[in-house]
Backbone as ProteinMPNN parsed JSONL, in Angstrom:
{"seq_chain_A": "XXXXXXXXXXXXXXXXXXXXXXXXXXXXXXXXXXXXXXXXXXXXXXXXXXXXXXXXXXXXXXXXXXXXXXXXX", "coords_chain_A": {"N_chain_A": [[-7.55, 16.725, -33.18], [-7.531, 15.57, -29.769], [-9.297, 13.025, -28.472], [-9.578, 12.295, -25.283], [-10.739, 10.023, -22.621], [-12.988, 9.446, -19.834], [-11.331, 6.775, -18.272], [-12.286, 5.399, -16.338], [-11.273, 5.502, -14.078], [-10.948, 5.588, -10.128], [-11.551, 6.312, -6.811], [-8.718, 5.788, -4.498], [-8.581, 2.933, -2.094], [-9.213, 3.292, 0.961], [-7.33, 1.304, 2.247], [-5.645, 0.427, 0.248], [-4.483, 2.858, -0.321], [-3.142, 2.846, 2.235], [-1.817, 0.488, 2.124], [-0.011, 0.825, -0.007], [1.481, 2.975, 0.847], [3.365, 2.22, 3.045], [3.938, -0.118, 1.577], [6.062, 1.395, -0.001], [7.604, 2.509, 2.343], [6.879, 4.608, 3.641], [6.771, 7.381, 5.704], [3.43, 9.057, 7.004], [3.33, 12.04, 6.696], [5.901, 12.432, 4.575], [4.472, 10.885, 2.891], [2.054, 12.62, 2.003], [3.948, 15.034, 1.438], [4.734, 14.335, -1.111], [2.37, 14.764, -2.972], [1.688, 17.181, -2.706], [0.326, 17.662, -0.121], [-1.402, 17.836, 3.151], [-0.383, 16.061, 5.901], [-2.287, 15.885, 7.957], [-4.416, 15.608, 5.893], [-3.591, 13.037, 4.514], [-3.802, 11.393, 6.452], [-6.661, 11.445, 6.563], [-6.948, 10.335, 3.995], [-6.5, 7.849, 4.647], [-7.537, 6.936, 6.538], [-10.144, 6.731, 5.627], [-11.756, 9.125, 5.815], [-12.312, 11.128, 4.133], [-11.72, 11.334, 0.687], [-9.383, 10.164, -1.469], [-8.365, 12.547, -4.426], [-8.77, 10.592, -7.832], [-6.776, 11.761, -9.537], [-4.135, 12.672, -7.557], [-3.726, 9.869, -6.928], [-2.099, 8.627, -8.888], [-0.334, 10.549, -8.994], [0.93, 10.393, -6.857], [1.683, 6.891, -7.143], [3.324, 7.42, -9.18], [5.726, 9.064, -8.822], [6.743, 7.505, -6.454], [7.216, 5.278, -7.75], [9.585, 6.165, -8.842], [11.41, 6.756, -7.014], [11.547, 4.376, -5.954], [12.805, 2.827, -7.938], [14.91, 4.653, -8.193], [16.23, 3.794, -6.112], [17.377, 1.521, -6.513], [19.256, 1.748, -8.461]], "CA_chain_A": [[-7.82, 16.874, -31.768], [-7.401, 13.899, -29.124], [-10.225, 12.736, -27.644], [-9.736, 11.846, -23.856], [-11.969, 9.882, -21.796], [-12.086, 8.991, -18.408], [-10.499, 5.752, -18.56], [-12.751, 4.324, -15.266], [-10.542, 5.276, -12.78], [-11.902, 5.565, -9.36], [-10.846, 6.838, -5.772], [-8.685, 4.699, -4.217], [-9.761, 2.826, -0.696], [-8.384, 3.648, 2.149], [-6.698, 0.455, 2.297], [-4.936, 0.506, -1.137], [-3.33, 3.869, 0.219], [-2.379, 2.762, 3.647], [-0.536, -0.519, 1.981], [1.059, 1.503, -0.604], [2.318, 3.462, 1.11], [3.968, 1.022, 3.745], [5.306, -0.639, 0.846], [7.047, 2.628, -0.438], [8.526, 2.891, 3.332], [6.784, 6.052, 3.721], [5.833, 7.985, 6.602], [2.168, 9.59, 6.702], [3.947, 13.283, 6.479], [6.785, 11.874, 3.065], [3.605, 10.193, 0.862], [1.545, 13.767, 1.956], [4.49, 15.957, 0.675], [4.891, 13.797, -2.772], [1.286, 14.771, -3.483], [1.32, 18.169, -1.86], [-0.762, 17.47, 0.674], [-0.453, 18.026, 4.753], [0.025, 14.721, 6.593], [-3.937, 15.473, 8.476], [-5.344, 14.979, 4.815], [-3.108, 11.621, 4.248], [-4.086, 10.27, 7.359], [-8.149, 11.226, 6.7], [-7.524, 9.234, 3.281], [-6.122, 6.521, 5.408], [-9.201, 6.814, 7.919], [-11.492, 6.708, 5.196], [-12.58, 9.963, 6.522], [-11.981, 11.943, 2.739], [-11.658, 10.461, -0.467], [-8.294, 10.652, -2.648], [-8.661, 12.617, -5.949], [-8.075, 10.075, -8.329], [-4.926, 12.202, -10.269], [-3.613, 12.639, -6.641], [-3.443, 8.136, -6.144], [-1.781, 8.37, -9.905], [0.705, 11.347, -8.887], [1.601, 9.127, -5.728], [2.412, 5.83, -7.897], [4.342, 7.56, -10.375], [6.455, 9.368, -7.936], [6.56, 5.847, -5.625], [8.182, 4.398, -8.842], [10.317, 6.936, -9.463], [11.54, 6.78, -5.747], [11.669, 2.469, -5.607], [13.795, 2.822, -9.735], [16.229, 5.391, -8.222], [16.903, 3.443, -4.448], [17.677, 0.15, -7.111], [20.649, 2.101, -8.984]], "C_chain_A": [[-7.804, 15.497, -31.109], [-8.33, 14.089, -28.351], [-9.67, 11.891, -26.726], [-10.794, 11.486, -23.043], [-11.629, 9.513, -20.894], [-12.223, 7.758, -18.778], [-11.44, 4.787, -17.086], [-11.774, 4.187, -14.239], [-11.104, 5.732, -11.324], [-11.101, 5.638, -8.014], [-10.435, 5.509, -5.333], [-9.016, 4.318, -2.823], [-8.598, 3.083, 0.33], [-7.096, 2.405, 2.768], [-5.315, -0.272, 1.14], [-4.125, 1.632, -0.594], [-2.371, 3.453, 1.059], [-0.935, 1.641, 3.082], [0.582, 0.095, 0.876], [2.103, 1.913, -0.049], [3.621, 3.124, 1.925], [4.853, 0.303, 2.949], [6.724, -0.248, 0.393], [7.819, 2.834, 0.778], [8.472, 4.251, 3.232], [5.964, 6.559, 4.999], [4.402, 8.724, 5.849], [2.736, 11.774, 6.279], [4.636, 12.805, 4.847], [5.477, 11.806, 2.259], [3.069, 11.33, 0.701], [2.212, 14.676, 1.212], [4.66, 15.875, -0.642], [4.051, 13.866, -3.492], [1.047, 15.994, -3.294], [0.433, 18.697, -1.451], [-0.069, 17.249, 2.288], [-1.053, 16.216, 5.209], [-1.442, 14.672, 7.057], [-4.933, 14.962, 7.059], [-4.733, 13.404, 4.605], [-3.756, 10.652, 5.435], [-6.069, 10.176, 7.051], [-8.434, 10.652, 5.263], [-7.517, 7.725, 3.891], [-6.873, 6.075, 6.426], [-10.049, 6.569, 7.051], [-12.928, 7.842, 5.325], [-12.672, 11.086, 5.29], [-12.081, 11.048, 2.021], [-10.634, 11.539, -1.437], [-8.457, 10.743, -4.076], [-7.812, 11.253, -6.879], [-6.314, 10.291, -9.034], [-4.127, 12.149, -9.314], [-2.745, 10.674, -6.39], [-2.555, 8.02, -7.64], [-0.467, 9.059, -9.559], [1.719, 10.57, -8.058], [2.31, 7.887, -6.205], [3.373, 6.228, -8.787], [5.517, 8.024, -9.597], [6.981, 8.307, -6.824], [7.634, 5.291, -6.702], [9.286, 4.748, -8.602], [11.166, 6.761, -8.1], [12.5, 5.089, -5.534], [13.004, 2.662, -7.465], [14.827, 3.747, -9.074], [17.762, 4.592, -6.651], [17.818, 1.966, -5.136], [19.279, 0.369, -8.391], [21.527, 1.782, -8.002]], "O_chain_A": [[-8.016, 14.456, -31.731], [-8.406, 15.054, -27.59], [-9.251, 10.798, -27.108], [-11.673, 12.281, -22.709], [-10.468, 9.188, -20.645], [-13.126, 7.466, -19.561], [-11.189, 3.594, -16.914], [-11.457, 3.156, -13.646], [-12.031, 6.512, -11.545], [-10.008, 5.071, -8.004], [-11.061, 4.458, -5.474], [-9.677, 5.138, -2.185], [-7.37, 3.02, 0.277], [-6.187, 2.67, 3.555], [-4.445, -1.129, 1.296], [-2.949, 1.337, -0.381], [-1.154, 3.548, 0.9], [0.266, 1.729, 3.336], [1.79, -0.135, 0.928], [3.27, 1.552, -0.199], [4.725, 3.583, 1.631], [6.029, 0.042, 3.202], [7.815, -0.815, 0.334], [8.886, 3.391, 0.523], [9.384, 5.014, 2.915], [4.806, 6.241, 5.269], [4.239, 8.92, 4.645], [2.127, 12.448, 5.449], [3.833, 12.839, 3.915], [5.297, 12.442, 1.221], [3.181, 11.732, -0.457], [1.572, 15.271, 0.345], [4.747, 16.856, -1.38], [4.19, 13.373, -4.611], [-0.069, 16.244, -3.749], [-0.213, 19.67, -1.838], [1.025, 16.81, 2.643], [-1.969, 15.527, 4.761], [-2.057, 13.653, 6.742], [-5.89, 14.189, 7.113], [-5.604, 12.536, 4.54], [-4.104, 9.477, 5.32], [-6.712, 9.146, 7.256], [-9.599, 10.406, 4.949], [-8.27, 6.775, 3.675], [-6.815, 5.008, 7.037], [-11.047, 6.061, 7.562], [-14.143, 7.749, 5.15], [-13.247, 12.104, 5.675], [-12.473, 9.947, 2.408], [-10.729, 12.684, -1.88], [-8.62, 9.811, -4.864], [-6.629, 10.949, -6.72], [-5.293, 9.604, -9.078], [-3.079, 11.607, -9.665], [-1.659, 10.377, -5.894], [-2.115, 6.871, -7.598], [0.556, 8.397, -9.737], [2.862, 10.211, -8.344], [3.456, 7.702, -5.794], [4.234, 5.436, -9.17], [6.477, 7.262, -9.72], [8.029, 8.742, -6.348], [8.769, 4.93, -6.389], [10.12, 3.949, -8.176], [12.21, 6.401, -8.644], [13.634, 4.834, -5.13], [14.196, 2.375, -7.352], [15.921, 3.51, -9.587], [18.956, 4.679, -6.364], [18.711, 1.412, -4.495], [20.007, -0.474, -8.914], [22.732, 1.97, -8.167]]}, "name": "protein", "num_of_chains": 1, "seq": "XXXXXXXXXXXXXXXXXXXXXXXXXXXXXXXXXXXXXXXXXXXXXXXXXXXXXXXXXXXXXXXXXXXXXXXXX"}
């Protein structure tokens, strides 16, 4: 059996989202759909007005990669 632990990962801040996403050259609607999530929840992580499940800020970077690795072919 594999023991899994949480690893200490932790919501990210509202400011870690906002620049992400900016970096990715993503509207507030695009980073929402890559997480499937509506654009009023992206913007109330980006207000600070919610808090992004951690797997959600993990789904986002991996997909972000995957996005930035395919625009570089």
């Amino acid at each position: 059996m594999i023991n899994i632990e949480n690893t200490g990962k932790k919501h990210p801040s509202p400011e870690e989202i906002l620049t992400k996403r900016k970096e990715a050259g993503l509207t507030q609607t695009e980073a929402g759909t890559l997480v499937y999530s509506a654009c009023r929840t992206w913007q109330q992580w980006e207000e600070g007005n919610r808090k992004m499940h951690p797997g959600l800020w993990e789904l986002f970077n991996i997909k972000v990669s995957i996005i930035i690795d395919e625009k570089s072919l």
